[in-house]
Amino acid sequence: MSSMITRSRISSLLARHSRRFLSSNASTHSQKESIIASQSLISDQGLPPQPEAPAPPVGGKRSWTFLKYSLLAAVTGVAATAGYATYAYSADEIDNRTKAFRASVNKTITDSESAEKKFPTLLYSAVMKVPVNAIDFYLDIRRQIEEQIQGFAEPISDKLLPDLHPLEQHVFTLVLDLNETLVYSDWKRDRGWRTFKRPGVDAFLEHLAKFYEIVIYSDQLSMYVDPVIERLDSEQRIRYRLSRGATKYQDGKHYRDLSKLNRNPGKVIYISGHALESCLQPENCLQIHPWKLEADDTALLDLIPFLEFVATRQPTDIRSVLASYEGKDIPPEFIKRSLEHQRHVFAHTSTGTKARQEFVATLQKDRRNILIGKEVSSDLLIPAQNFEF
């Protein structure tokens, strides 16, 4: 009996425990289902859409692009116009051509004029004031730049030489180039720069200094010219020396401008191995063979008879004399003309054959012995000294 009571109690306890377990499992399962359902709901809904950036207005972008290209085109047009004007016209020509246009902007308006007449005038002045100011600005800038360039391109003075003494107004001026005319500068790796003097240069300077005002006119820097002249002319036969600062820079070259010498152009002779291509006054040029260390060169000595004849006869204008020798080698041509002249003189005088033969023989002798009386050679002038050109 007691055993039956015990079994019934145990079975009731097990039944209650089973119901609690089942109910807890059911609640747990329902909670999981609700969580899963909420997650699926959230995933189905997704994140809220982000607001799109407002698109820029199409009209504003086009306006800015148009303004940018218009400004670029205007700047290009102004630059092209200024470049063409600079190339085709001088500053004075542009000033004269635009003077009337610039003056039209400053037209005065009287009080007696009607409003209908005042308005177009005021509108024209307001619109054209910008290009007028641009022209004035261009002219000012161009003149300033040209003044700066002229300071480098033009000779250092309009009078490169001082005035001649009143008693020397009849004296001719003999202008000599330096390199390849009186000397030659040679460079070699093992010894650097060396300067050699031309055969006959000492005799040439010594003899012609009695008749001429001798001037050196070189396109080299003074730091090269001065030491060379000091060694070349120890007897002070050269009166003046002019270097690169006295030349005119034009088309990428340095030219000798004889008009700046402060001398009568009819009494100036320019001698150079490159005379016609280095001087702005070709009518005053006497071209000789450029010297490049030829030991048998006699070009300077051959010129002495002609130059002495010019200095003693003193023609009114040496340019006409040089023009008569154009295209000819002056030394032999001068001897030829002298012989013809003497033949003509002897033919109309009673002078005998002996005098004529003596004169012809004198002209045909070696000119070094006639005029100088001593031999010359290509002696080394400045040994192993470097010069920066």
Coordinates of C-alpha atoms in Angstrom, one line a residue:
M1 CA 0.0 0.0 0.0
S2 CA 2.7 2.3 0.9
S3 CA 4.7 1.4 -2.2
M4 CA 1.8 2.4 -4.4
I5 CA 1.5 5.8 -2.7
T6 CA 5.2 6.3 -3.2
R7 CA 5.1 5.5 -7.0
S8 CA 2.2 7.8 -7.5
R9 CA 4.0 10.7 -5.9
I10 CA 7.1 10.1 -7.9
S11 CA 5.2 9.9 -11.2
S12 CA 3.4 13.2 -10.3
L13 CA 6.7 14.9 -9.7
L14 CA 8.1 13.7 -13.0
A15 CA 5.1 14.9 -14.8
R16 CA 5.3 18.4 -13.4
H17 CA 9.0 18.5 -14.1
S18 CA 8.5 17.4 -17.7
R19 CA 5.8 20.1 -18.2
R20 CA 8.2 22.8 -16.9
F21 CA 11.0 21.7 -19.2
L22 CA 8.7 21.6 -22.2
S23 CA 7.3 25.0 -21.4
S24 CA 10.8 26.5 -21.0
N25 CA 11.9 25.0 -24.3
A26 CA 8.9 26.4 -26.0
S27 CA 9.5 29.9 -24.7
T28 CA 13.1 29.8 -25.6
H29 CA 12.3 28.6 -29.1
S30 CA 9.7 31.3 -29.5
Q31 CA 12.2 34.0 -28.4
K32 CA 14.7 32.7 -31.0
E33 CA 12.1 32.8 -33.7
S34 CA 11.1 36.4 -32.8
I35 CA 14.8 37.5 -32.9
I36 CA 15.3 35.8 -36.2
A37 CA 12.2 37.3 -37.6
S38 CA 13.2 40.8 -36.4
Q39 CA 16.7 40.3 -38.0
S40 CA 15.1 39.2 -41.3
L41 CA 12.8 42.2 -41.2
I42 CA 15.7 44.6 -40.6
S43 CA 17.8 43.0 -43.4
D44 CA 14.8 43.2 -45.8
Q45 CA 14.3 46.8 -45.0
G46 CA 18.1 47.7 -45.6
L47 CA 19.8 51.0 -44.8
P48 CA 18.0 54.3 -45.5
P49 CA 19.0 55.7 -48.9
Q50 CA 21.6 58.5 -48.9
P51 CA 20.5 61.9 -50.3
E52 CA 22.1 62.5 -53.8
A53 CA 24.4 65.5 -54.3
P54 CA 22.7 68.2 -56.2
A55 CA 24.0 68.4 -59.8
P56 CA 25.7 71.6 -60.7
P57 CA 23.7 73.9 -62.9
V58 CA 24.5 73.4 -66.5
G59 CA 24.1 77.0 -67.4
G60 CA 26.7 78.2 -64.8
K61 CA 29.4 75.7 -66.0
R62 CA 28.9 76.8 -69.6
S63 CA 29.2 80.4 -68.7
W64 CA 32.4 79.9 -66.8
T65 CA 34.0 77.9 -69.7
F66 CA 33.0 80.6 -72.2
L67 CA 34.4 83.3 -70.0
K68 CA 37.7 81.4 -69.5
Y69 CA 38.2 80.8 -73.3
S70 CA 37.1 84.3 -74.1
L71 CA 39.7 85.7 -71.7
L72 CA 42.4 83.4 -73.2
A73 CA 41.5 84.4 -76.7
A74 CA 41.7 88.1 -75.7
V75 CA 45.1 87.8 -74.1
T76 CA 46.4 85.8 -77.1
G77 CA 45.1 88.5 -79.5
V78 CA 46.6 91.3 -77.5
A79 CA 50.0 89.5 -77.4
A80 CA 49.9 88.7 -81.1
T81 CA 49.0 92.3 -82.0
A82 CA 51.8 93.7 -79.7
G83 CA 54.3 91.3 -81.2
Y84 CA 53.4 92.2 -84.8
A85 CA 53.5 95.9 -84.0
T86 CA 56.9 95.5 -82.4
Y87 CA 58.2 93.7 -85.4
A88 CA 56.7 95.9 -88.1
Y89 CA 56.8 99.4 -86.6
S90 CA 59.0 101.5 -84.5
A91 CA 57.7 103.1 -81.3
D92 CA 57.6 106.5 -83.0
E93 CA 55.6 105.1 -85.9
I94 CA 53.1 103.5 -83.6
D95 CA 52.9 106.8 -81.6
N96 CA 52.1 108.8 -84.8
R97 CA 49.6 106.3 -86.2
T98 CA 47.6 106.1 -83.0
K99 CA 47.8 109.7 -81.9
A100 CA 44.5 110.7 -83.5
F101 CA 42.7 107.6 -82.0
R102 CA 44.0 108.4 -78.5
A103 CA 43.1 112.0 -78.8
S104 CA 39.5 111.2 -79.7
V105 CA 38.9 109.7 -76.3
N106 CA 39.6 113.1 -74.6
K107 CA 37.0 115.0 -76.6
T108 CA 35.5 117.7 -74.4
I109 CA 31.8 118.0 -74.0
T110 CA 30.3 121.5 -73.7
D111 CA 27.3 122.3 -71.5
S112 CA 25.4 123.6 -74.5
E113 CA 25.2 120.2 -76.1
S114 CA 22.0 118.2 -75.8
A115 CA 21.7 115.0 -73.8
E116 CA 21.3 113.0 -77.1
K117 CA 24.8 114.2 -78.3
K118 CA 26.4 113.9 -74.9
F119 CA 25.4 110.2 -74.3
P120 CA 27.2 108.8 -77.5
T121 CA 30.3 110.8 -76.7
L122 CA 30.4 109.6 -73.1
L123 CA 29.7 106.0 -74.2
Y124 CA 32.5 106.1 -76.8
S125 CA 35.0 107.6 -74.3
A126 CA 34.1 104.9 -71.7
V127 CA 34.4 102.0 -74.1
M128 CA 37.6 103.2 -75.9
K129 CA 39.5 104.2 -72.7
V130 CA 40.7 100.7 -72.1
P131 CA 42.4 100.2 -75.5
V132 CA 43.8 103.7 -75.3
N133 CA 45.4 103.0 -71.9
A134 CA 46.7 99.7 -73.2
I135 CA 48.4 101.5 -76.1
D136 CA 50.0 104.1 -73.8
F137 CA 51.2 101.3 -71.5
Y138 CA 52.7 99.4 -74.4
L139 CA 54.5 102.5 -75.7
D140 CA 55.9 103.3 -72.3
I141 CA 57.2 99.8 -71.7
R142 CA 58.6 99.5 -75.2
R143 CA 60.5 102.7 -74.9
Q144 CA 62.0 101.7 -71.5
I145 CA 63.1 98.4 -72.9
E146 CA 64.6 99.9 -76.0
E147 CA 66.5 102.4 -73.9
Q148 CA 68.0 99.6 -71.9
I149 CA 68.9 97.6 -75.0
Q150 CA 70.4 100.7 -76.6
G151 CA 72.7 101.2 -73.6
F152 CA 74.3 97.8 -74.4
A153 CA 74.1 97.9 -78.2
E154 CA 75.3 101.4 -78.9
P155 CA 78.9 102.7 -78.5
I156 CA 79.7 104.1 -75.1
S157 CA 79.7 107.7 -76.5
D158 CA 78.8 109.7 -79.5
K159 CA 82.4 111.0 -79.5
L160 CA 84.8 108.1 -79.0
L161 CA 87.8 110.3 -79.6
P162 CA 88.6 113.8 -78.3
D163 CA 88.7 116.8 -80.6
L164 CA 91.8 117.1 -82.9
H165 CA 94.2 119.9 -82.1
P166 CA 93.6 122.9 -84.4
L167 CA 97.0 122.5 -85.9
E168 CA 96.2 118.8 -86.8
Q169 CA 93.0 119.3 -88.7
H170 CA 94.7 118.2 -91.9
V171 CA 95.9 114.9 -90.4
F172 CA 94.3 111.7 -91.6
T173 CA 93.2 109.1 -89.1
L174 CA 94.3 105.5 -89.7
V175 CA 92.0 103.1 -87.9
L176 CA 93.4 99.6 -87.4
D177 CA 91.8 96.3 -86.4
L178 CA 93.8 94.1 -84.1
N179 CA 93.2 90.4 -84.4
E180 CA 94.3 88.9 -87.8
T181 CA 95.4 92.4 -88.9
L182 CA 98.3 93.3 -86.6
V183 CA 98.4 90.2 -84.4
Y184 CA 97.1 86.6 -84.3
S185 CA 96.0 84.8 -81.1
D186 CA 96.5 81.0 -81.2
W187 CA 95.4 78.4 -78.6
K188 CA 96.8 74.9 -78.0
R189 CA 96.2 72.5 -75.3
D190 CA 99.7 72.2 -74.1
R191 CA 100.5 75.9 -73.8
G192 CA 97.1 77.8 -73.8
W193 CA 96.8 81.2 -75.5
R194 CA 99.7 82.9 -77.3
T195 CA 99.6 86.1 -79.4
F196 CA 101.9 86.6 -82.3
K197 CA 102.6 89.9 -84.1
R198 CA 102.4 90.1 -87.9
P199 CA 105.5 90.4 -90.0
G200 CA 106.3 94.1 -90.6
V201 CA 104.0 95.5 -87.9
D202 CA 106.8 97.3 -86.0
A203 CA 108.0 99.0 -89.2
F204 CA 104.5 99.7 -90.3
L205 CA 103.6 101.6 -87.1
E206 CA 106.9 103.3 -86.8
H207 CA 106.8 104.7 -90.4
L208 CA 103.1 105.7 -90.6
A209 CA 103.0 107.3 -87.1
K210 CA 104.8 110.2 -88.8
F211 CA 101.9 110.8 -91.1
Y212 CA 98.7 109.6 -89.4
E213 CA 96.8 109.6 -86.2
I214 CA 96.8 105.9 -85.5
V215 CA 93.8 104.4 -83.6
I216 CA 93.2 100.7 -82.7
Y217 CA 89.5 99.7 -83.0
S218 CA 88.8 96.2 -81.9
D219 CA 85.7 94.2 -81.1
Q220 CA 87.6 92.3 -78.3
L221 CA 87.2 93.2 -74.6
S222 CA 89.6 95.8 -73.1
M223 CA 91.1 93.1 -70.9
Y224 CA 92.5 91.6 -74.0
V225 CA 93.2 94.7 -76.0
D226 CA 95.1 96.7 -73.4
P227 CA 97.9 94.2 -72.5
V228 CA 98.4 93.4 -76.2
I229 CA 98.8 97.0 -77.2
E230 CA 101.1 97.7 -74.2
R231 CA 103.5 95.0 -75.5
L232 CA 103.0 95.7 -79.1
D233 CA 103.5 99.5 -79.0
S234 CA 106.2 100.2 -76.4
E235 CA 107.1 103.4 -78.3
Q236 CA 103.6 104.9 -77.9
R237 CA 103.0 105.3 -81.6
I238 CA 99.3 104.4 -81.2
R239 CA 97.4 107.4 -79.9
Y240 CA 94.1 105.7 -78.9
R241 CA 92.7 102.3 -78.4
L242 CA 89.0 101.4 -78.6
S243 CA 87.6 98.0 -77.6
R244 CA 84.2 96.2 -77.6
G245 CA 82.5 98.9 -75.6
A246 CA 83.0 101.3 -78.5
T247 CA 81.3 99.0 -81.1
K248 CA 77.7 98.9 -82.2
Y249 CA 76.0 95.5 -81.5
Q250 CA 73.7 94.7 -84.4
D251 CA 72.3 91.4 -85.8
G252 CA 74.4 89.4 -83.3
K253 CA 77.7 91.1 -84.3
H254 CA 79.9 93.9 -83.1
Y255 CA 80.5 96.5 -85.8
R256 CA 82.9 99.5 -85.9
D257 CA 80.9 102.7 -86.3
L258 CA 83.4 105.2 -87.8
S259 CA 80.8 108.0 -87.5
K260 CA 81.3 108.0 -83.8
L261 CA 85.0 108.8 -84.0
N262 CA 84.5 112.6 -83.9
R263 CA 86.6 112.8 -87.1
N264 CA 86.0 114.1 -90.6
P265 CA 84.8 110.9 -92.5
G266 CA 86.6 112.0 -95.6
K267 CA 89.9 111.7 -93.7
V268 CA 89.4 108.2 -92.1
I269 CA 90.8 104.9 -93.4
Y270 CA 89.9 101.6 -91.7
I271 CA 92.2 98.7 -92.3
S272 CA 91.3 95.2 -91.3
G273 CA 91.5 91.6 -92.5
H274 CA 87.6 91.6 -92.2
A275 CA 87.0 95.3 -93.0
L276 CA 83.9 95.0 -95.2
E277 CA 82.1 92.7 -92.8
S278 CA 83.0 94.4 -89.5
C279 CA 82.4 98.1 -90.3
L280 CA 79.2 100.1 -90.9
Q281 CA 81.0 102.5 -93.3
P282 CA 82.3 100.3 -96.2
E283 CA 83.3 103.3 -98.2
N284 CA 86.1 104.0 -95.6
C285 CA 87.4 100.4 -95.6
L286 CA 90.7 99.1 -96.9
Q287 CA 90.6 95.3 -96.9
I288 CA 93.8 93.3 -96.5
H289 CA 94.5 89.6 -96.4
P290 CA 93.7 88.3 -92.8
W291 CA 96.9 86.9 -91.3
K292 CA 97.0 83.5 -89.7
L293 CA 100.7 82.9 -88.9
E294 CA 102.0 82.9 -92.5
A295 CA 105.8 83.6 -92.2
D296 CA 106.2 85.2 -95.6
D297 CA 103.4 87.7 -95.2
T298 CA 104.2 91.3 -96.5
A299 CA 100.7 92.8 -96.6
L300 CA 101.4 95.6 -94.1
L301 CA 104.7 96.6 -95.8
D302 CA 103.1 96.5 -99.2
L303 CA 100.5 99.1 -98.1
I304 CA 103.1 101.7 -96.9
P305 CA 103.7 103.4 -100.3
F306 CA 100.0 103.9 -100.9
L307 CA 99.3 105.2 -97.4
E308 CA 102.3 107.5 -97.5
F309 CA 101.2 108.9 -100.8
V310 CA 97.7 109.6 -99.4
A311 CA 99.1 111.3 -96.3
T312 CA 101.4 113.6 -98.4
R313 CA 99.0 114.4 -101.2
Q314 CA 96.0 114.8 -98.9
P315 CA 93.0 114.2 -101.2
T316 CA 89.8 116.1 -100.3
D317 CA 87.9 112.9 -99.7
I318 CA 89.6 109.5 -99.2
R319 CA 86.4 107.7 -99.9
S320 CA 86.5 108.6 -103.6
V321 CA 90.1 107.4 -103.8
L322 CA 89.2 104.0 -102.1
A323 CA 86.2 103.7 -104.5
S324 CA 88.6 103.9 -107.5
Y325 CA 90.4 100.8 -106.1
E326 CA 87.2 98.8 -105.5
G327 CA 87.7 95.1 -106.4
K328 CA 91.4 95.5 -106.8
D329 CA 94.5 94.7 -104.8
I330 CA 95.7 98.2 -103.8
P331 CA 99.5 97.7 -103.5
P332 CA 100.1 96.3 -107.0
E333 CA 97.4 98.5 -108.5
F334 CA 99.0 101.6 -106.9
I335 CA 102.4 100.7 -108.4
K336 CA 100.9 100.1 -111.8
R337 CA 99.2 103.5 -111.7
S338 CA 102.3 105.2 -110.5
L339 CA 104.3 103.8 -113.4
E340 CA 101.8 104.8 -115.9
H341 CA 101.7 108.3 -114.5
Q342 CA 105.5 108.6 -114.6
R343 CA 105.6 107.3 -118.2
H344 CA 103.1 110.0 -119.1
V345 CA 105.2 112.6 -117.4
F346 CA 108.4 111.5 -118.9
A347 CA 106.9 111.4 -122.4
H348 CA 106.0 115.1 -122.2
T349 CA 109.3 116.3 -120.7
S350 CA 112.9 116.3 -121.7
T351 CA 114.0 113.9 -119.0
G352 CA 116.3 111.3 -120.3
T353 CA 116.0 107.6 -120.5
K354 CA 118.3 107.2 -117.5
A355 CA 116.0 109.0 -115.1
R356 CA 113.0 107.0 -116.2
Q357 CA 114.9 103.7 -115.7
E358 CA 116.0 104.7 -112.3
F359 CA 112.5 105.6 -111.2
V360 CA 111.1 102.3 -112.5
A361 CA 113.8 100.3 -110.8
T362 CA 113.1 102.1 -107.5
L363 CA 109.5 101.1 -107.5
Q364 CA 110.2 97.5 -108.4
K365 CA 112.7 96.9 -105.6
D366 CA 111.9 95.1 -102.4
R367 CA 109.7 97.5 -100.4
R368 CA 111.1 96.4 -97.1
N369 CA 114.5 97.6 -98.0
I370 CA 113.3 100.8 -99.7
L371 CA 111.1 102.1 -96.8
I372 CA 112.4 100.4 -93.7
G373 CA 115.9 99.2 -94.3
K374 CA 115.6 96.1 -92.1
E375 CA 114.2 92.6 -92.0
V376 CA 111.1 91.7 -89.9
S377 CA 109.8 88.4 -88.6
S378 CA 106.9 86.9 -86.9
D379 CA 108.3 87.2 -83.3
L380 CA 106.4 85.9 -80.3
L381 CA 104.7 88.8 -78.7
I382 CA 103.0 87.4 -75.5
P383 CA 104.2 84.0 -74.3
A384 CA 101.9 81.5 -72.6
Q385 CA 99.4 84.0 -71.3
N386 CA 95.7 83.2 -71.2
F387 CA 93.0 85.7 -72.1
E388 CA 89.3 85.4 -71.6
F389 CA 87.3 86.8 -74.6

